[in-house]
C-alpha positions as YAML, in Angstrom:
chain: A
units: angstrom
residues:
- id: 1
  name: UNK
  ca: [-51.86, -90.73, 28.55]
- id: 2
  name: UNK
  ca: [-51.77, -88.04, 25.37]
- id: 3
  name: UNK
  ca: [-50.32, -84.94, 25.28]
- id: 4
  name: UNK
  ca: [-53.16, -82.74, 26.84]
- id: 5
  name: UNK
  ca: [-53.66, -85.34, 29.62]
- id: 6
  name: UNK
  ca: [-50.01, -84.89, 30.48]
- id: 7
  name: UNK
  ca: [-49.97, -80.97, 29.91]
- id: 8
  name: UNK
  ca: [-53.38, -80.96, 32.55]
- id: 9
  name: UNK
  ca: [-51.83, -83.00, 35.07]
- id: 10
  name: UNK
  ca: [-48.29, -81.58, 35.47]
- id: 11
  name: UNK
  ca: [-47.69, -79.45, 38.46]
- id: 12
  name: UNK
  ca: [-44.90, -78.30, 40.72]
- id: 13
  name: UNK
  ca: [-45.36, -81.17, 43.08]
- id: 14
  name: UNK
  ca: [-44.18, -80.20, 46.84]
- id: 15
  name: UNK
  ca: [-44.61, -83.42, 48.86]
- id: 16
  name: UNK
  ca: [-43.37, -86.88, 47.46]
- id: 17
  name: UNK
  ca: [-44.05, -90.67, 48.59]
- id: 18
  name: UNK
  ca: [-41.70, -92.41, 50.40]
- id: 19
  name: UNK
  ca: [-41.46, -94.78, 46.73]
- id: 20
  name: UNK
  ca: [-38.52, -95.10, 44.72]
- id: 21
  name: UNK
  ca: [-37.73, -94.69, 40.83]
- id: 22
  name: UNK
  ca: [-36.62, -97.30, 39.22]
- id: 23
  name: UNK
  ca: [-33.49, -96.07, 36.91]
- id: 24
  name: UNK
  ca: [-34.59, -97.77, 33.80]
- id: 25
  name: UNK
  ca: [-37.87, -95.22, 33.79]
- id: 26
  name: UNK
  ca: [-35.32, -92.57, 34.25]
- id: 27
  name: UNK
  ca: [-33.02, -93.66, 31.38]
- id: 28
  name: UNK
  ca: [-36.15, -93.86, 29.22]
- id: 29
  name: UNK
  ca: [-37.81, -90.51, 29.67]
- id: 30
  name: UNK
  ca: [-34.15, -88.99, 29.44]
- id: 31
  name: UNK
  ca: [-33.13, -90.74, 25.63]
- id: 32
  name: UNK
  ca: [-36.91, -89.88, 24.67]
- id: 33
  name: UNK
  ca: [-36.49, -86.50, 25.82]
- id: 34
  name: UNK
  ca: [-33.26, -85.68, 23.56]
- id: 35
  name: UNK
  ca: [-35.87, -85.26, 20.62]
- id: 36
  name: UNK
  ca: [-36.56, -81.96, 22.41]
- id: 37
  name: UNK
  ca: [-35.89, -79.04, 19.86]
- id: 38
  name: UNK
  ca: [-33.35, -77.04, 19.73]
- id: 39
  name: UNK
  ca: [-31.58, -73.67, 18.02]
- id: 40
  name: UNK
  ca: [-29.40, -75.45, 15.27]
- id: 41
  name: UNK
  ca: [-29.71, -78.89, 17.33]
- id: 42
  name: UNK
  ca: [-27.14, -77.66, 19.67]
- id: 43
  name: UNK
  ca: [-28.71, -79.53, 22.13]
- id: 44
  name: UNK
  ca: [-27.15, -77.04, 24.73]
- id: 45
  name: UNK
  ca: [-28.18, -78.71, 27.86]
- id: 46
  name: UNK
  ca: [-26.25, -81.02, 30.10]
- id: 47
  name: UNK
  ca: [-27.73, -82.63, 33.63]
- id: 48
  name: UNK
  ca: [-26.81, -85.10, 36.81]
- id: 49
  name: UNK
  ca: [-29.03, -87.60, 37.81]
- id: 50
  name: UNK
  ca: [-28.66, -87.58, 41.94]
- id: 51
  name: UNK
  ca: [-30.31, -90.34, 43.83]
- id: 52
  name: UNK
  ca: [-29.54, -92.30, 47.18]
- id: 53
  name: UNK
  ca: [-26.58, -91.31, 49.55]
- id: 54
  name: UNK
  ca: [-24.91, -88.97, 46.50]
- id: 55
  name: UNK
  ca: [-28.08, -86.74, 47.09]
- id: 56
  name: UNK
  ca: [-28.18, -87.22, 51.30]
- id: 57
  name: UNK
  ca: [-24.71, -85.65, 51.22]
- id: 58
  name: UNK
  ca: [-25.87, -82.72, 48.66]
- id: 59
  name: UNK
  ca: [-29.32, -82.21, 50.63]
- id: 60
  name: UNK
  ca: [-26.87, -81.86, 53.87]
- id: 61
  name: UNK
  ca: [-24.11, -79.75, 52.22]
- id: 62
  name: UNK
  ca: [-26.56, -77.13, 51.11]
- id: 63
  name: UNK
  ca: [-28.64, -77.17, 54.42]
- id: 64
  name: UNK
  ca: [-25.25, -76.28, 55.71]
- id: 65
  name: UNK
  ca: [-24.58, -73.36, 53.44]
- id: 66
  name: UNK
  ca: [-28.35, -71.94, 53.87]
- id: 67
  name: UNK
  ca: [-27.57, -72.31, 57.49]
- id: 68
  name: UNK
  ca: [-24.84, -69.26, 57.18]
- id: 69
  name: UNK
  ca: [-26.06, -67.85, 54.06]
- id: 70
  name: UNK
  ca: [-30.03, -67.88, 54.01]
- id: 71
  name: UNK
  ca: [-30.40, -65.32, 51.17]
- id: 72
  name: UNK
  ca: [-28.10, -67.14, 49.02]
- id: 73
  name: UNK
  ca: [-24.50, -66.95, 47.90]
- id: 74
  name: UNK
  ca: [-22.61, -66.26, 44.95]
- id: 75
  name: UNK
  ca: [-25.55, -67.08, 42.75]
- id: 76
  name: UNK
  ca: [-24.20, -67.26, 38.89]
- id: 77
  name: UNK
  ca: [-28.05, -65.42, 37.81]
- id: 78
  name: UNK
  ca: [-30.70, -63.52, 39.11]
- id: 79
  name: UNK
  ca: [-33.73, -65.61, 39.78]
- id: 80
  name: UNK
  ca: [-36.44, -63.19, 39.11]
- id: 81
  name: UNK
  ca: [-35.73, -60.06, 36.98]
- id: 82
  name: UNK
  ca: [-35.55, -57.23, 40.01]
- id: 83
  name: UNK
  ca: [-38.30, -54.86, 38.02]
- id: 84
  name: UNK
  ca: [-40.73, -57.48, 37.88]
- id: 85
  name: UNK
  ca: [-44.05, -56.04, 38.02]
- id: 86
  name: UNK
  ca: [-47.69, -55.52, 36.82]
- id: 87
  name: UNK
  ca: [-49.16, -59.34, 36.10]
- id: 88
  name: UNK
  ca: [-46.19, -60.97, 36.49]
- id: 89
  name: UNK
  ca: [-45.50, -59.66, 40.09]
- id: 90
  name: UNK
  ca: [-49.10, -60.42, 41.07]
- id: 91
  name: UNK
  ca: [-48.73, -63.54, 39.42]
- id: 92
  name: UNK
  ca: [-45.65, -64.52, 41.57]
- id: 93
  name: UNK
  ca: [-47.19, -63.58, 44.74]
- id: 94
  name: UNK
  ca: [-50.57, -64.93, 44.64]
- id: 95
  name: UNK
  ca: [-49.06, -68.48, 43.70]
- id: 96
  name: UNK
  ca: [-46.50, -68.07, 46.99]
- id: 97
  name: UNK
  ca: [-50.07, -66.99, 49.25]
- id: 98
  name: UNK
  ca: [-51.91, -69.72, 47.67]
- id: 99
  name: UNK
  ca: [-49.70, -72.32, 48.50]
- id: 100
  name: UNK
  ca: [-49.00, -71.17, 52.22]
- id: 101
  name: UNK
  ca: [-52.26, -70.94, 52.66]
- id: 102
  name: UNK
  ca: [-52.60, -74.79, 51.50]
- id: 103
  name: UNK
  ca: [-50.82, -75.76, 54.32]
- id: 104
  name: UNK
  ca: [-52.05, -73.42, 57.09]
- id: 105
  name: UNK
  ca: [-49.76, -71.07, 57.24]
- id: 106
  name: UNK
  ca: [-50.67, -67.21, 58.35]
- id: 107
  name: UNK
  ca: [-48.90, -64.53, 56.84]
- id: 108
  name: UNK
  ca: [-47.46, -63.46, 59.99]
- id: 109
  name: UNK
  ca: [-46.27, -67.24, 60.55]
- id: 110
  name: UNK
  ca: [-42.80, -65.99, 59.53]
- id: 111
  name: UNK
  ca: [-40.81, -68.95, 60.89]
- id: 112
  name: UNK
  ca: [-43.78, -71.32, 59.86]
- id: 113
  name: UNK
  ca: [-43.44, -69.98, 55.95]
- id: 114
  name: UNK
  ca: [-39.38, -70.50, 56.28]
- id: 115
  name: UNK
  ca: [-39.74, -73.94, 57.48]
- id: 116
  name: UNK
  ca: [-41.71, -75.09, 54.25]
- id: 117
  name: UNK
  ca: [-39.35, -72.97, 51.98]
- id: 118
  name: UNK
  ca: [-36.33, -75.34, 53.41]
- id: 119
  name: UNK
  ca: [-38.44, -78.35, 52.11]
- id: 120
  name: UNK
  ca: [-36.67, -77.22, 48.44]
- id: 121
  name: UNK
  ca: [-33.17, -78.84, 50.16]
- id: 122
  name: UNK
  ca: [-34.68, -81.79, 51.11]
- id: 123
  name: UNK
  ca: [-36.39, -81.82, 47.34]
- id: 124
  name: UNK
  ca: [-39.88, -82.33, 49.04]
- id: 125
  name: UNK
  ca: [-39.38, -85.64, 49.90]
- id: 126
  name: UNK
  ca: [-38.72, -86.43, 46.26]
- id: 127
  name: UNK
  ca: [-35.66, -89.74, 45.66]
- id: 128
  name: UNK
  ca: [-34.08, -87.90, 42.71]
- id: 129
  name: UNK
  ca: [-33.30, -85.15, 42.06]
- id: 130
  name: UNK
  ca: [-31.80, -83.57, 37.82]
- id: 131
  name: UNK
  ca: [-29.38, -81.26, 37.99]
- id: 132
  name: UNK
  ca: [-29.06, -78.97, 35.01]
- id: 133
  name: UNK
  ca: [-26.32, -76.69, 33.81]
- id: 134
  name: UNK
  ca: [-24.96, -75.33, 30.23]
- id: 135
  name: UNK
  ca: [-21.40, -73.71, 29.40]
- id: 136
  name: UNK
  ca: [-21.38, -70.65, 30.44]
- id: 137
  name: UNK
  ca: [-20.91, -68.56, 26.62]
- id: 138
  name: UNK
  ca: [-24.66, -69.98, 26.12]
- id: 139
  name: UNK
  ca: [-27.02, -67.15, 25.65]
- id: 140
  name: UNK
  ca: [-31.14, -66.43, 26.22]
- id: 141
  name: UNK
  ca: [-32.07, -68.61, 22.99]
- id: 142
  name: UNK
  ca: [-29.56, -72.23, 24.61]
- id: 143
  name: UNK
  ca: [-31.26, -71.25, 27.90]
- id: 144
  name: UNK
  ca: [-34.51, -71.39, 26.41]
- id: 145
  name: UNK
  ca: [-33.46, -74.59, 24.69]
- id: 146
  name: UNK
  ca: [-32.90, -75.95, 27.96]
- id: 147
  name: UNK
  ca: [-36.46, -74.90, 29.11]
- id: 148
  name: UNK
  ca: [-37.97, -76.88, 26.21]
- id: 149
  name: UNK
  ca: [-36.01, -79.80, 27.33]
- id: 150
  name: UNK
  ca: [-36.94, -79.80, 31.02]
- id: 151
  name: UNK
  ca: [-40.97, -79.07, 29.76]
- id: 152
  name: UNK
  ca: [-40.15, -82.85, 27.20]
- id: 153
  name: UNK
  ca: [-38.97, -84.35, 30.32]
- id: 154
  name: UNK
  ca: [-41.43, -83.53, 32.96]
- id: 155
  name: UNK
  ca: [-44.33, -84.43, 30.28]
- id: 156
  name: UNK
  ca: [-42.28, -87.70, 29.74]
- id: 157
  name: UNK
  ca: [-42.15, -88.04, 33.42]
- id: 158
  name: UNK
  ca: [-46.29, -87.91, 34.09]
- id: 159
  name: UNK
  ca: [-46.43, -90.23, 31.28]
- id: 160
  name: UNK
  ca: [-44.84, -92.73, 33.46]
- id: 161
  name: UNK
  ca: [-46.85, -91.79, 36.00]
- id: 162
  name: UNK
  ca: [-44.25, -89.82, 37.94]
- id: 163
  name: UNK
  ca: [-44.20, -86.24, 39.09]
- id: 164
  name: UNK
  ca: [-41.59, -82.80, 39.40]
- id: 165
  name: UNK
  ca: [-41.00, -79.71, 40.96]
- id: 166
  name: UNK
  ca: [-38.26, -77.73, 38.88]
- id: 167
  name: UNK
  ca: [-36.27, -76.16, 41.77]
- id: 168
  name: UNK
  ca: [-34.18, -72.93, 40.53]
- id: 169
  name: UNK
  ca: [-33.88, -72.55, 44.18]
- id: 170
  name: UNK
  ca: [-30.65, -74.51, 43.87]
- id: 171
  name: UNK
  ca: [-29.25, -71.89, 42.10]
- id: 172
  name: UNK
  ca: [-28.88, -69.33, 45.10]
- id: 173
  name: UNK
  ca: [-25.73, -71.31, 45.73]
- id: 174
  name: UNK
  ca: [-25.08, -71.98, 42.35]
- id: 175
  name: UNK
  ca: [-20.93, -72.12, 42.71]
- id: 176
  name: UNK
  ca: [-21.62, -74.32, 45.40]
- id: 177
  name: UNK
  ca: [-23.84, -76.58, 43.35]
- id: 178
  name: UNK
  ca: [-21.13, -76.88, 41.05]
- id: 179
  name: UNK
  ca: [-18.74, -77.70, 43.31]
- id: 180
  name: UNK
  ca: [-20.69, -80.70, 44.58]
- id: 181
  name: UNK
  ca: [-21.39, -82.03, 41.38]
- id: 182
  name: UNK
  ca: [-17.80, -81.56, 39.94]
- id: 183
  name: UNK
  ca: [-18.89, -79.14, 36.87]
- id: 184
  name: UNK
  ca: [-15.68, -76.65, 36.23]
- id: 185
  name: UNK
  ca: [-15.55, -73.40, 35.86]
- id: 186
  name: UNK
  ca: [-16.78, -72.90, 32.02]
- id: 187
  name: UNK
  ca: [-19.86, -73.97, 32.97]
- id: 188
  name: UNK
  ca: [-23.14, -72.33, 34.47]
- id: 189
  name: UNK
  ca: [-25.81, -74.20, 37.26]
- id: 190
  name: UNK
  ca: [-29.47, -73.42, 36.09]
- id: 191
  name: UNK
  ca: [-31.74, -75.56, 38.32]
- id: 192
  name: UNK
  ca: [-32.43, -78.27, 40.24]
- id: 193
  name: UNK
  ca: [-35.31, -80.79, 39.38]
- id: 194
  name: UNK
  ca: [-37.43, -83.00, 42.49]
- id: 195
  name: UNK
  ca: [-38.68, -86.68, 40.56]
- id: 196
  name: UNK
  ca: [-40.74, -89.08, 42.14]
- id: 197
  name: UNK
  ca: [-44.65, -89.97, 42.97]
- id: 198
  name: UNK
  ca: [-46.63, -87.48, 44.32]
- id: 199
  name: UNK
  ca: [-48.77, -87.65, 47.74]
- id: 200
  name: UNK
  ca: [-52.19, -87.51, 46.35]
- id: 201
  name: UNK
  ca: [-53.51, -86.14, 49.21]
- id: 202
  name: UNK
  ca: [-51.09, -83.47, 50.45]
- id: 203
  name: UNK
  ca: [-52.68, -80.38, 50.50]
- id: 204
  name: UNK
  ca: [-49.54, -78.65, 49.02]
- id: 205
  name: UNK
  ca: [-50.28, -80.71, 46.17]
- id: 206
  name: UNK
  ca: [-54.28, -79.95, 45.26]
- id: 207
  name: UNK
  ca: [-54.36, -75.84, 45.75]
- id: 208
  name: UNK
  ca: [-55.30, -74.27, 42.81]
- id: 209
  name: UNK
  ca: [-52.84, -72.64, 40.22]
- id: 210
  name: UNK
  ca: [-54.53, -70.66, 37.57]
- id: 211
  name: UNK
  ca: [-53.38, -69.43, 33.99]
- id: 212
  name: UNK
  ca: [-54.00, -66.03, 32.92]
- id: 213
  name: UNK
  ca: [-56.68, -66.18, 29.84]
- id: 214
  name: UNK
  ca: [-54.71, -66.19, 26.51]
- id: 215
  name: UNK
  ca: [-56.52, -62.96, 25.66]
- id: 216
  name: UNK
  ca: [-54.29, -61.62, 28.03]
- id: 217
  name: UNK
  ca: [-51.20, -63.22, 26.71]
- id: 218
  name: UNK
  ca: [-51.66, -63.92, 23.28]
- id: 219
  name: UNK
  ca: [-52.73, -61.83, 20.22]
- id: 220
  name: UNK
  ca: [-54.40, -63.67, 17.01]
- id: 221
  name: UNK
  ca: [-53.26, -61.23, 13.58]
- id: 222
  name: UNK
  ca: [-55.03, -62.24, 9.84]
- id: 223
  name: UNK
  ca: [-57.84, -64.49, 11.12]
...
């Protein structure tokens, strides 16, 4: 598979096989993936690898805490910037209609569209999940370091044939998270990450997601 293949094929996968990953894949994509670039090689990011009963008792510890706290609690960062608008807004939402409407469900279907949003704790099925998190004095150019390193590692990952759904979901408990993965206090949780094989023929999984044109994004200057 070459770059563009791997680009192509990458989506947010949201229904896994019943398959397991076999740790040496995951040890390989992850020393690979420390090439990724970074601001003055700071190499700002930091990550647990969660798999087996470790994740069963995370999975049920934040089922627990959505239970009592559905819209989140003491989240360390705002998710989406609360003036998002024009294109970006539009964006957001038709990806979240799309998607329901993958899987059947009616706008009105209120309980229906809460039911696949709690999927996220049980990582879609997925047998691993990669936890992510920086110290906390890291600013906008380390957290965009850290982007670049989970984009090297879900590439790696479709090279291998395997799939992802970055989860910042995670983060609406983010003091939580870091409580059940032991990170102290000096530290930040960004996002969770689902890894395993996708279900081919899950719906959730074949629905369209389009890019804006790059005339809309990009400008070309001196050619």
């Amino acid at each position: 598979m070459n770059v563009t293949e791997a680009v192509t094929s990458r989506r947010s996968v949201r229904q896994f096989l019943d398959k397991p990953v076999d740790k040496a894949i995951l040890e390989r994509v992850l020393e690979t993936a420390q090439r990724s670039p970074s601001g003055g090689n700071t190499q700002p990011w930091s990550a647990v690898v969660v798999g087996g009963d470790a994740l069963k008792n995370i999975t049920a510890s934040v089922k627990a805490k959505a239970a009592t706290a559905p819209m989140g609690e003491d989240m360390e960062y705002a998710i989406y910037p609360k003036d998002l608008d024009g294109r970006y807004e539009e964006q957001r939402r038709a990806v979240g209609k799309d998607m329901f409407d993958a899987v059947g469900l009616e706008r009105g279907d209120a309980a229906g569209r809460v039911a696949q949003m709690a999927k996220n704790w049980d990582s879609f099925g997925a047998p691993v999940q990669l936890f992510t998190y920086t110290r906390k004095y890291m600013g906008p150019p380390q957290w965009s370091d850290m982007g670049m390193w989970l984009q090297t590692v879900m590439l790696l990952l479709r090279e291998e044939g395997l799939d992802s759904c970055p989860q910042e979901i995670w983060a609406m408990y983010g003091t939580h998270m870091r409580e059940l993965l032991d990170i102290d206090d000096e530290h930040i949780f960004f996002c969770g990450m689902a890894i395993g094989y996708r279900d081919p023929d899950a719906p959730i999984n074949n629905f369209d997601v389009p890019r804006v044109p790059i005339s809309d994004a990009i400008e070309f200057r001196g050619f």
